[in-house]
């Protein structure tokens, strides 16, 4: 066992003394040492239930014949960090999480690790660590939140708080409505109720084979989640004993399966960044184009908010990710999972309990999957759009550039009524290095939707979007503005063409004009001049590479 290096032999006498100081009984010293990385915190709704889940994981590890050691991992709530300086830290925290887990696991030589996670950057950060360390590992995502209710309708974070800002500005909601929605939109523990980044990553983790069947969609408040936590604890000891390490599961086939499920779900565009980053740690090259290739041949069969009307709790009752896998069983590859059951076998045995939530292939919501990769003279290295959240009339759009060098400036213009039909809002210098941190743009996109402009206005950015974004919003434009990408050369009044079916993102300027502007362009001064974000900006790659540190 790995842990023998800290507990066996005469020279490890002081190490054993320190271990005994933790209270470990002598009888337990021969058992596998299991690290439990928990991102419990009081400030993230998706994580407040983790202490209880941790108890069940602990019971499972003891039952399985291991000995658990818990350690903490930081977490950021993207919703609370949204729309201000705090969002600059969200994506960079993914790298910190991976590094922290690496440090703790290697320093203490755990034999295996349980990753207790839930929200946006925390889950991919933990999976990156598992792939990097290549030891036995298993993930438990804490589960989605249940819907709220107000005036007889189900309510959720994005539609009923972020988009409510724009609706209030348009006079469509009263102050009383706003106050009521604040209290009821997020009624329970759990990750936000739709197919936003946290829940998309939970579903993808299950599709990768890194969590037990049913984990991804089971709500946080269900007793079933506690049973899954117990089974997760038992299973990690089995993985250690059978020497099943993370990279034996995180194969190229596993990533293909995960992308296929992602496309079928119409998941968050952030998964493009995260899947590429996890694959990079697993030593697997995933070109950006593979997302588009898979999307073109994968039907969109599950339509959860924000693009649809269903909630994560509906997917849970319909059979969860196993039900989705069953529908896609002819499109996925055979691959091992942490459960010990091949993913194809899980798919074959699964049942579908609601044919509308998990639709048959021939009745898909869309013939293609959730994400499209666009290219053109405005994004030579690619850009990403959630095409299943775009109305048919906006799939092809030509408009006039309105350029802003920060999210705040764009948001002010939107709320002040300065954006008109036919505009293409350009938010730049918000990329991985230019932001720095590649902020999500849920506040401006939600304001656009709330003000009724999402079928007449488009938005492009070298930043990124929350999974809660809907409408013609194109992110991850690469190269980013801070690196002199074409998005930096745009001026107010330029004509921009968006053609999602043909995968085009272009500015109607000649090559000579773009070259002329490029010669005149000067790199901006760094927005952040100290601390972690300064170091991050110097090391981070472009979005098309997954915004990994190089």
mmCIF file of N, CA, C and O in Angstrom, residues 343-421:
data_model
loop_
_atom_site.group_PDB
_atom_site.id
_atom_site.type_symbol
_atom_site.label_atom_id
_atom_site.label_comp_id
_atom_site.label_asym_id
_atom_site.label_seq_id
_atom_site.Cartn_x
_atom_site.Cartn_y
_atom_site.Cartn_z
ATOM 1 N N UNK A 343 -19.840 0.600 -18.380
ATOM 2 C CA UNK A 343 -20.828 1.647 -18.665
ATOM 3 C C UNK A 343 -21.902 1.159 -19.641
ATOM 4 O O UNK A 343 -23.079 1.536 -19.540
ATOM 5 N N UNK A 344 -21.539 0.289 -20.572
ATOM 6 C CA UNK A 344 -22.523 -0.263 -21.519
ATOM 7 C C UNK A 344 -23.531 -1.151 -20.799
ATOM 8 O O UNK A 344 -24.715 -1.164 -21.153
ATOM 9 N N UNK A 345 -23.072 -1.869 -19.773
ATOM 10 C CA UNK A 345 -23.969 -2.724 -19.001
ATOM 11 C C UNK A 345 -24.917 -1.874 -18.161
ATOM 12 O O UNK A 345 -26.112 -2.192 -18.027
ATOM 13 N N UNK A 346 -24.403 -0.781 -17.580
ATOM 14 C CA UNK A 346 -25.268 0.154 -16.842
ATOM 15 C C UNK A 346 -26.351 0.692 -17.771
ATOM 16 O O UNK A 346 -27.530 0.757 -17.412
ATOM 17 N N UNK A 347 -25.943 1.071 -18.968
ATOM 18 C CA UNK A 347 -26.892 1.601 -19.954
ATOM 19 C C UNK A 347 -27.938 0.555 -20.333
ATOM 20 O O UNK A 347 -29.136 0.853 -20.427
ATOM 21 N N UNK A 348 -27.496 -0.676 -20.534
ATOM 22 C CA UNK A 348 -28.422 -1.737 -20.970
ATOM 23 C C UNK A 348 -29.487 -2.039 -19.920
ATOM 24 O O UNK A 348 -30.661 -2.232 -20.244
ATOM 25 N N UNK A 349 -29.084 -2.061 -18.654
ATOM 26 C CA UNK A 349 -29.992 -2.445 -17.583
ATOM 27 C C UNK A 349 -30.888 -1.302 -17.098
ATOM 28 O O UNK A 349 -31.865 -1.538 -16.383
ATOM 29 N N UNK A 350 -30.559 -0.070 -17.440
ATOM 30 C CA UNK A 350 -31.297 1.087 -16.922
ATOM 31 C C UNK A 350 -32.722 1.134 -17.462
ATOM 32 O O UNK A 350 -33.027 0.609 -18.531
ATOM 33 N N UNK A 351 -33.589 1.794 -16.703
ATOM 34 C CA UNK A 351 -34.976 1.998 -17.108
ATOM 35 C C UNK A 351 -35.262 3.483 -17.263
ATOM 36 O O UNK A 351 -34.670 4.322 -16.578
ATOM 37 N N UNK A 352 -36.193 3.788 -18.133
ATOM 38 C CA UNK A 352 -36.645 5.165 -18.338
ATOM 39 C C UNK A 352 -38.077 5.264 -17.827
ATOM 40 O O UNK A 352 -38.962 4.542 -18.283
ATOM 41 N N UNK A 353 -38.305 6.174 -16.890
ATOM 42 C CA UNK A 353 -39.618 6.282 -16.246
ATOM 43 C C UNK A 353 -40.447 7.460 -16.747
ATOM 44 O O UNK A 353 -41.598 7.608 -16.338
ATOM 45 N N UNK A 354 -39.861 8.281 -17.598
ATOM 46 C CA UNK A 354 -40.619 9.399 -18.178
ATOM 47 C C UNK A 354 -40.097 9.648 -19.584
ATOM 48 O O UNK A 354 -38.981 10.155 -19.764
ATOM 49 N N UNK A 355 -40.901 9.306 -20.572
ATOM 50 C CA UNK A 355 -40.489 9.381 -21.972
ATOM 51 C C UNK A 355 -40.407 10.811 -22.496
ATOM 52 O O UNK A 355 -39.858 11.039 -23.574
ATOM 53 N N UNK A 356 -40.941 11.763 -21.758
ATOM 54 C CA UNK A 356 -40.833 13.158 -22.195
ATOM 55 C C UNK A 356 -39.566 13.800 -21.648
ATOM 56 O O UNK A 356 -38.920 14.598 -22.326
ATOM 57 N N UNK A 357 -39.194 13.439 -20.418
ATOM 58 C CA UNK A 357 -37.974 13.990 -19.829
ATOM 59 C C UNK A 357 -36.740 13.428 -20.536
ATOM 60 O O UNK A 357 -35.799 14.160 -20.855
ATOM 61 N N UNK A 358 -36.734 12.120 -20.765
ATOM 62 C CA UNK A 358 -35.648 11.484 -21.519
ATOM 63 C C UNK A 358 -36.275 10.939 -22.809
ATOM 64 O O UNK A 358 -36.761 9.819 -22.863
ATOM 65 N N UNK A 359 -36.273 11.749 -23.807
ATOM 66 C CA UNK A 359 -37.031 11.447 -25.025
ATOM 67 C C UNK A 359 -36.372 10.370 -25.882
ATOM 68 O O UNK A 359 -35.142 10.223 -25.876
ATOM 69 N N UNK A 360 -37.191 9.644 -26.643
ATOM 70 C CA UNK A 360 -36.624 8.726 -27.640
ATOM 71 C C UNK A 360 -35.830 9.502 -28.689
ATOM 72 O O UNK A 360 -36.096 10.689 -28.926
ATOM 73 N N UNK A 361 -34.857 8.838 -29.306
ATOM 74 C CA UNK A 361 -34.009 9.484 -30.310
ATOM 75 C C UNK A 361 -34.848 10.126 -31.411
ATOM 76 O O UNK A 361 -34.593 11.257 -31.840
ATOM 77 N N UNK A 362 -35.883 9.423 -31.853
ATOM 78 C CA UNK A 362 -36.698 9.920 -32.969
ATOM 79 C C UNK A 362 -37.590 11.093 -32.578
ATOM 80 O O UNK A 362 -38.151 11.764 -33.435
ATOM 81 N N UNK A 363 -37.695 11.375 -31.276
ATOM 82 C CA UNK A 363 -38.491 12.517 -30.811
ATOM 83 C C UNK A 363 -37.617 13.545 -30.097
ATOM 84 O O UNK A 363 -38.079 14.280 -29.225
ATOM 85 N N UNK A 364 -36.349 13.589 -30.451
ATOM 86 C CA UNK A 364 -35.400 14.503 -29.800
ATOM 87 C C UNK A 364 -35.851 15.951 -29.914
ATOM 88 O O UNK A 364 -36.524 16.340 -30.875
ATOM 89 N N UNK A 365 -35.464 16.743 -28.929
ATOM 90 C CA UNK A 365 -35.770 18.183 -28.968
ATOM 91 C C UNK A 365 -35.052 18.845 -30.137
ATOM 92 O O UNK A 365 -35.589 19.731 -30.782
ATOM 93 N N UNK A 366 -33.821 18.431 -30.373
ATOM 94 C CA UNK A 366 -33.034 18.922 -31.501
ATOM 95 C C UNK A 366 -32.250 17.751 -32.089
ATOM 96 O O UNK A 366 -31.862 16.833 -31.362
ATOM 97 N N UNK A 367 -31.989 17.801 -33.373
ATOM 98 C CA UNK A 367 -31.248 16.723 -34.031
ATOM 99 C C UNK A 367 -29.786 16.712 -33.615
ATOM 100 O O UNK A 367 -29.135 15.670 -33.647
ATOM 101 N N UNK A 368 -29.268 17.898 -33.236
ATOM 102 C CA UNK A 368 -27.879 17.993 -32.802
ATOM 103 C C UNK A 368 -27.806 18.270 -31.309
ATOM 104 O O UNK A 368 -28.793 18.654 -30.674
ATOM 105 N N UNK A 369 -26.606 18.089 -30.759
ATOM 106 C CA UNK A 369 -26.399 18.263 -29.336
ATOM 107 C C UNK A 369 -26.273 19.704 -28.897
ATOM 108 O O UNK A 369 -26.408 20.644 -29.690
ATOM 109 N N UNK A 370 -25.984 19.869 -27.606
ATOM 110 C CA UNK A 370 -26.073 21.180 -26.986
ATOM 111 C C UNK A 370 -25.075 22.218 -27.437
ATOM 112 O O UNK A 370 -25.409 23.398 -27.531
ATOM 113 N N UNK A 371 -23.843 21.812 -27.753
ATOM 114 C CA UNK A 371 -22.774 22.774 -28.006
ATOM 115 C C UNK A 371 -22.389 22.793 -29.480
ATOM 116 O O UNK A 371 -22.385 21.758 -30.139
ATOM 117 N N UNK A 372 -22.079 23.984 -29.966
ATOM 118 C CA UNK A 372 -21.504 24.133 -31.310
ATOM 119 C C UNK A 372 -20.209 24.925 -31.194
ATOM 120 O O UNK A 372 -20.116 25.855 -30.386
ATOM 121 N N UNK A 373 -19.226 24.538 -31.976
ATOM 122 C CA UNK A 373 -17.943 25.242 -32.022
ATOM 123 C C UNK A 373 -17.916 26.090 -33.293
ATOM 124 O O UNK A 373 -18.034 25.572 -34.401
ATOM 125 N N UNK A 374 -17.798 27.404 -33.111
ATOM 126 C CA UNK A 374 -17.786 28.331 -34.241
ATOM 127 C C UNK A 374 -16.365 28.791 -34.536
ATOM 128 O O UNK A 374 -15.541 28.932 -33.629
ATOM 129 N N UNK A 375 -16.090 29.040 -35.805
ATOM 130 C CA UNK A 375 -14.798 29.593 -36.207
ATOM 131 C C UNK A 375 -15.014 30.629 -37.305
ATOM 132 O O UNK A 375 -16.082 30.729 -37.896
ATOM 133 N N UNK A 376 -13.973 31.398 -37.562
ATOM 134 C CA UNK A 376 -14.034 32.437 -38.583
ATOM 135 C C UNK A 376 -12.977 33.474 -38.295
ATOM 136 O O UNK A 376 -12.157 33.315 -37.380
ATOM 137 N N UNK A 377 -12.998 34.580 -39.036
ATOM 138 C CA UNK A 377 -11.942 35.575 -38.842
ATOM 139 C C UNK A 377 -12.041 36.292 -37.501
ATOM 140 O O UNK A 377 -11.115 36.994 -37.094
ATOM 141 N N UNK A 378 -13.162 36.115 -36.793
ATOM 142 C CA UNK A 378 -13.300 36.708 -35.465
ATOM 143 C C UNK A 378 -12.865 35.730 -34.365
ATOM 144 O O UNK A 378 -12.573 36.148 -33.235
ATOM 145 N N UNK A 379 -12.830 34.445 -34.695
ATOM 146 C CA UNK A 379 -12.419 33.421 -33.734
ATOM 147 C C UNK A 379 -11.637 32.335 -34.464
ATOM 148 O O UNK A 379 -12.124 31.214 -34.627
ATOM 149 N N UNK A 380 -10.421 32.631 -34.889
ATOM 150 C CA UNK A 380 -9.638 31.648 -35.646
ATOM 151 C C UNK A 380 -9.407 30.341 -34.903
ATOM 152 O O UNK A 380 -9.337 29.271 -35.520
ATOM 153 N N UNK A 381 -9.304 30.421 -33.561
ATOM 154 C CA UNK A 381 -9.060 29.217 -32.767
ATOM 155 C C UNK A 381 -10.329 28.650 -32.137
ATOM 156 O O UNK A 381 -10.263 27.692 -31.358
ATOM 157 N N UNK A 382 -11.455 29.267 -32.451
ATOM 158 C CA UNK A 382 -12.720 28.717 -31.996
ATOM 159 C C UNK A 382 -13.453 29.561 -30.980
ATOM 160 O O UNK A 382 -12.891 30.410 -30.294
ATOM 161 N N UNK A 383 -14.768 29.330 -30.906
ATOM 162 C CA UNK A 383 -15.654 29.936 -29.917
ATOM 163 C C UNK A 383 -16.759 28.922 -29.648
ATOM 164 O O UNK A 383 -16.976 27.991 -30.430
ATOM 165 N N UNK A 384 -17.456 29.090 -28.534
ATOM 166 C CA UNK A 384 -18.418 28.084 -28.081
ATOM 167 C C UNK A 384 -19.784 28.727 -27.873
ATOM 168 O O UNK A 384 -19.884 29.822 -27.313
ATOM 169 N N UNK A 385 -20.844 28.035 -28.311
ATOM 170 C CA UNK A 385 -22.203 28.502 -28.076
ATOM 171 C C UNK A 385 -23.074 27.315 -27.682
ATOM 172 O O UNK A 385 -22.879 26.196 -28.167
ATOM 173 N N UNK A 386 -24.012 27.551 -26.780
ATOM 174 C CA UNK A 386 -24.994 26.536 -26.399
ATOM 175 C C UNK A 386 -26.155 26.652 -27.382
ATOM 176 O O UNK A 386 -27.124 27.378 -27.157
ATOM 177 N N UNK A 387 -26.053 25.925 -28.494
ATOM 178 C CA UNK A 387 -26.985 26.131 -29.597
ATOM 179 C C UNK A 387 -28.413 25.694 -29.263
ATOM 180 O O UNK A 387 -29.380 26.243 -29.813
ATOM 181 N N UNK A 388 -28.569 24.753 -28.351
ATOM 182 C CA UNK A 388 -29.915 24.302 -28.011
ATOM 183 C C UNK A 388 -30.671 25.321 -27.157
ATOM 184 O O UNK A 388 -31.872 25.161 -26.925
ATOM 185 N N UNK A 389 -29.978 26.361 -26.674
ATOM 186 C CA UNK A 389 -30.636 27.416 -25.906
ATOM 187 C C UNK A 389 -30.866 28.669 -26.748
ATOM 188 O O UNK A 389 -31.216 29.723 -26.230
ATOM 189 N N UNK A 390 -30.669 28.540 -28.074
ATOM 190 C CA UNK A 390 -30.863 29.661 -28.994
ATOM 191 C C UNK A 390 -32.143 29.419 -29.784
ATOM 192 O O UNK A 390 -32.361 28.322 -30.308
ATOM 193 N N UNK A 391 -32.995 30.433 -29.877
ATOM 194 C CA UNK A 391 -34.242 30.286 -30.632
ATOM 195 C C UNK A 391 -33.922 30.135 -32.119
ATOM 196 O O UNK A 391 -32.910 30.659 -32.602
ATOM 197 N N UNK A 392 -34.777 29.427 -32.869
ATOM 198 C CA UNK A 392 -34.508 29.198 -34.301
ATOM 199 C C UNK A 392 -34.260 30.480 -35.089
ATOM 200 O O UNK A 392 -33.404 30.503 -35.981
ATOM 201 N N UNK A 393 -34.957 31.564 -34.758
ATOM 202 C CA UNK A 393 -34.813 32.806 -35.519
ATOM 203 C C UNK A 393 -33.463 33.488 -35.294
ATOM 204 O O UNK A 393 -33.059 34.345 -36.076
ATOM 205 N N UNK A 394 -32.743 33.087 -34.214
ATOM 206 C CA UNK A 394 -31.452 33.715 -33.914
ATOM 207 C C UNK A 394 -30.267 32.819 -34.233
ATOM 208 O O UNK A 394 -29.126 33.171 -33.945
ATOM 209 N N UNK A 395 -30.516 31.661 -34.841
ATOM 210 C CA UNK A 395 -29.406 30.780 -35.194
ATOM 211 C C UNK A 395 -28.501 31.412 -36.244
ATOM 212 O O UNK A 395 -27.309 31.113 -36.318
ATOM 213 N N UNK A 396 -29.083 32.258 -37.068
ATOM 214 C CA UNK A 396 -28.291 33.069 -38.001
ATOM 215 C C UNK A 396 -28.666 34.520 -37.764
ATOM 216 O O UNK A 396 -29.840 34.881 -37.796
ATOM 217 N N UNK A 397 -27.631 35.343 -37.500
ATOM 218 C CA UNK A 397 -27.902 36.723 -37.103
ATOM 219 C C UNK A 397 -26.753 37.610 -37.554
ATOM 220 O O UNK A 397 -25.584 37.249 -37.430
ATOM 221 N N UNK A 398 -27.098 38.737 -38.091
ATOM 222 C CA UNK A 398 -26.092 39.741 -38.430
ATOM 223 C C UNK A 398 -26.458 41.045 -37.730
ATOM 224 O O UNK A 398 -27.613 41.483 -37.783
ATOM 225 N N UNK A 399 -25.476 41.620 -37.041
ATOM 226 C CA UNK A 399 -25.769 42.829 -36.294
ATOM 227 C C UNK A 399 -24.576 43.759 -36.191
ATOM 228 O O UNK A 399 -23.496 43.494 -36.732
ATOM 229 N N UNK A 400 -24.795 44.836 -35.460
ATOM 230 C CA UNK A 400 -23.810 45.908 -35.327
ATOM 231 C C UNK A 400 -23.074 45.798 -33.995
ATOM 232 O O UNK A 400 -23.699 45.694 -32.941
ATOM 233 N N UNK A 401 -21.763 45.835 -34.055
ATOM 234 C CA UNK A 401 -20.947 45.690 -32.848
ATOM 235 C C UNK A 401 -21.125 46.868 -31.911
ATOM 236 O O UNK A 401 -21.089 48.022 -32.334
ATOM 237 N N UNK A 402 -21.322 46.537 -30.619
ATOM 238 C CA UNK A 402 -21.269 47.510 -29.533
ATOM 239 C C UNK A 402 -20.210 47.005 -28.576
ATOM 240 O O UNK A 402 -20.425 46.015 -27.880
ATOM 241 N N UNK A 403 -19.055 47.668 -28.546
ATOM 242 C CA UNK A 403 -17.873 47.130 -27.883
ATOM 243 C C UNK A 403 -17.692 47.666 -26.465
ATOM 244 O O UNK A 403 -17.797 48.887 -26.229
ATOM 245 N N UNK A 404 -17.399 46.744 -25.546
ATOM 246 C CA UNK A 404 -17.150 47.091 -24.150
ATOM 247 C C UNK A 404 -15.915 46.323 -23.675
ATOM 248 O O UNK A 404 -15.753 45.144 -23.971
ATOM 249 N N UNK A 405 -15.073 47.015 -22.920
ATOM 250 C CA UNK A 405 -13.822 46.408 -22.461
ATOM 251 C C UNK A 405 -13.920 45.805 -21.071
ATOM 252 O O UNK A 405 -12.905 45.431 -20.469
ATOM 253 N N UNK A 406 -15.142 45.703 -20.548
ATOM 254 C CA UNK A 406 -15.363 45.024 -19.270
ATOM 255 C C UNK A 406 -16.831 44.648 -19.167
ATOM 256 O O UNK A 406 -17.694 45.236 -19.827
ATOM 257 N N UNK A 407 -17.105 43.667 -18.325
ATOM 258 C CA UNK A 407 -18.492 43.246 -18.087
ATOM 259 C C UNK A 407 -19.299 44.376 -17.457
ATOM 260 O O UNK A 407 -20.469 44.589 -17.801
ATOM 261 N N UNK A 408 -18.680 45.119 -16.533
ATOM 262 C CA UNK A 408 -19.410 46.180 -15.832
ATOM 263 C C UNK A 408 -19.919 47.234 -16.798
ATOM 264 O O UNK A 408 -21.065 47.697 -16.689
ATOM 265 N N UNK A 409 -19.062 47.641 -17.762
ATOM 266 C CA UNK A 409 -19.486 48.657 -18.727
ATOM 267 C C UNK A 409 -20.649 48.154 -19.576
ATOM 268 O O UNK A 409 -21.599 48.905 -19.868
ATOM 269 N N UNK A 410 -20.600 46.892 -19.967
ATOM 270 C CA UNK A 410 -21.687 46.324 -20.769
ATOM 271 C C UNK A 410 -22.970 46.245 -19.959
ATOM 272 O O UNK A 410 -24.062 46.573 -20.459
ATOM 273 N N UNK A 411 -22.868 45.830 -18.719
ATOM 274 C CA UNK A 411 -24.052 45.687 -17.870
ATOM 275 C C UNK A 411 -24.736 47.026 -17.655
ATOM 276 O O UNK A 411 -25.973 47.126 -17.698
ATOM 277 N N UNK A 412 -23.939 48.070 -17.464
ATOM 278 C CA UNK A 412 -24.510 49.406 -17.274
ATOM 279 C C UNK A 412 -25.270 49.845 -18.524
ATOM 280 O O UNK A 412 -26.389 50.382 -18.435
ATOM 281 N N UNK A 413 -24.696 49.603 -19.686
ATOM 282 C CA UNK A 413 -25.346 49.990 -20.937
ATOM 283 C C UNK A 413 -26.664 49.239 -21.137
ATOM 284 O O UNK A 413 -27.667 49.803 -21.585
ATOM 285 N N UNK A 414 -26.670 47.950 -20.767
ATOM 286 C CA UNK A 414 -27.891 47.144 -20.912
ATOM 287 C C UNK A 414 -28.987 47.679 -20.003
ATOM 288 O O UNK A 414 -30.122 47.929 -20.438
ATOM 289 N N UNK A 415 -28.669 47.874 -18.722
ATOM 290 C CA UNK A 415 -29.682 48.321 -17.765
ATOM 291 C C UNK A 415 -30.109 49.765 -17.998
ATOM 292 O O UNK A 415 -31.222 50.164 -17.631
ATOM 293 N N UNK A 416 -29.252 50.555 -18.642
ATOM 294 C CA UNK A 416 -29.612 51.942 -18.966
ATOM 295 C C UNK A 416 -30.398 52.045 -20.261
ATOM 296 O O UNK A 416 -30.714 53.152 -20.720
ATOM 297 N N UNK A 417 -30.701 50.915 -20.876
ATOM 298 C CA UNK A 417 -31.508 50.918 -22.095
ATOM 299 C C UNK A 417 -30.783 51.386 -23.334
ATOM 300 O O UNK A 417 -31.402 51.809 -24.310
ATOM 301 N N UNK A 418 -29.454 51.265 -23.337
ATOM 302 C CA UNK A 418 -28.672 51.753 -24.472
ATOM 303 C C UNK A 418 -28.416 50.686 -25.538
ATOM 304 O O UNK A 418 -27.794 50.971 -26.569
ATOM 305 N N UNK A 419 -28.876 49.464 -25.275
ATOM 306 C CA UNK A 419 -28.727 48.385 -26.251
ATOM 307 C C UNK A 419 -30.037 48.256 -27.028
ATOM 308 O O UNK A 419 -31.120 48.186 -26.438
ATOM 309 N N UNK A 420 -29.926 48.222 -28.354
ATOM 310 C CA UNK A 420 -31.112 48.204 -29.210
ATOM 311 C C UNK A 420 -31.150 46.931 -30.053
ATOM 312 O O UNK A 420 -30.153 46.222 -30.200
ATOM 313 N N UNK A 421 -32.304 46.670 -30.610
ATOM 314 C CA UNK A 421 -32.458 45.539 -31.518
ATOM 315 C C UNK A 421 -31.426 45.629 -32.638
ATOM 316 O O UNK A 421 -31.180 46.702 -33.183
#
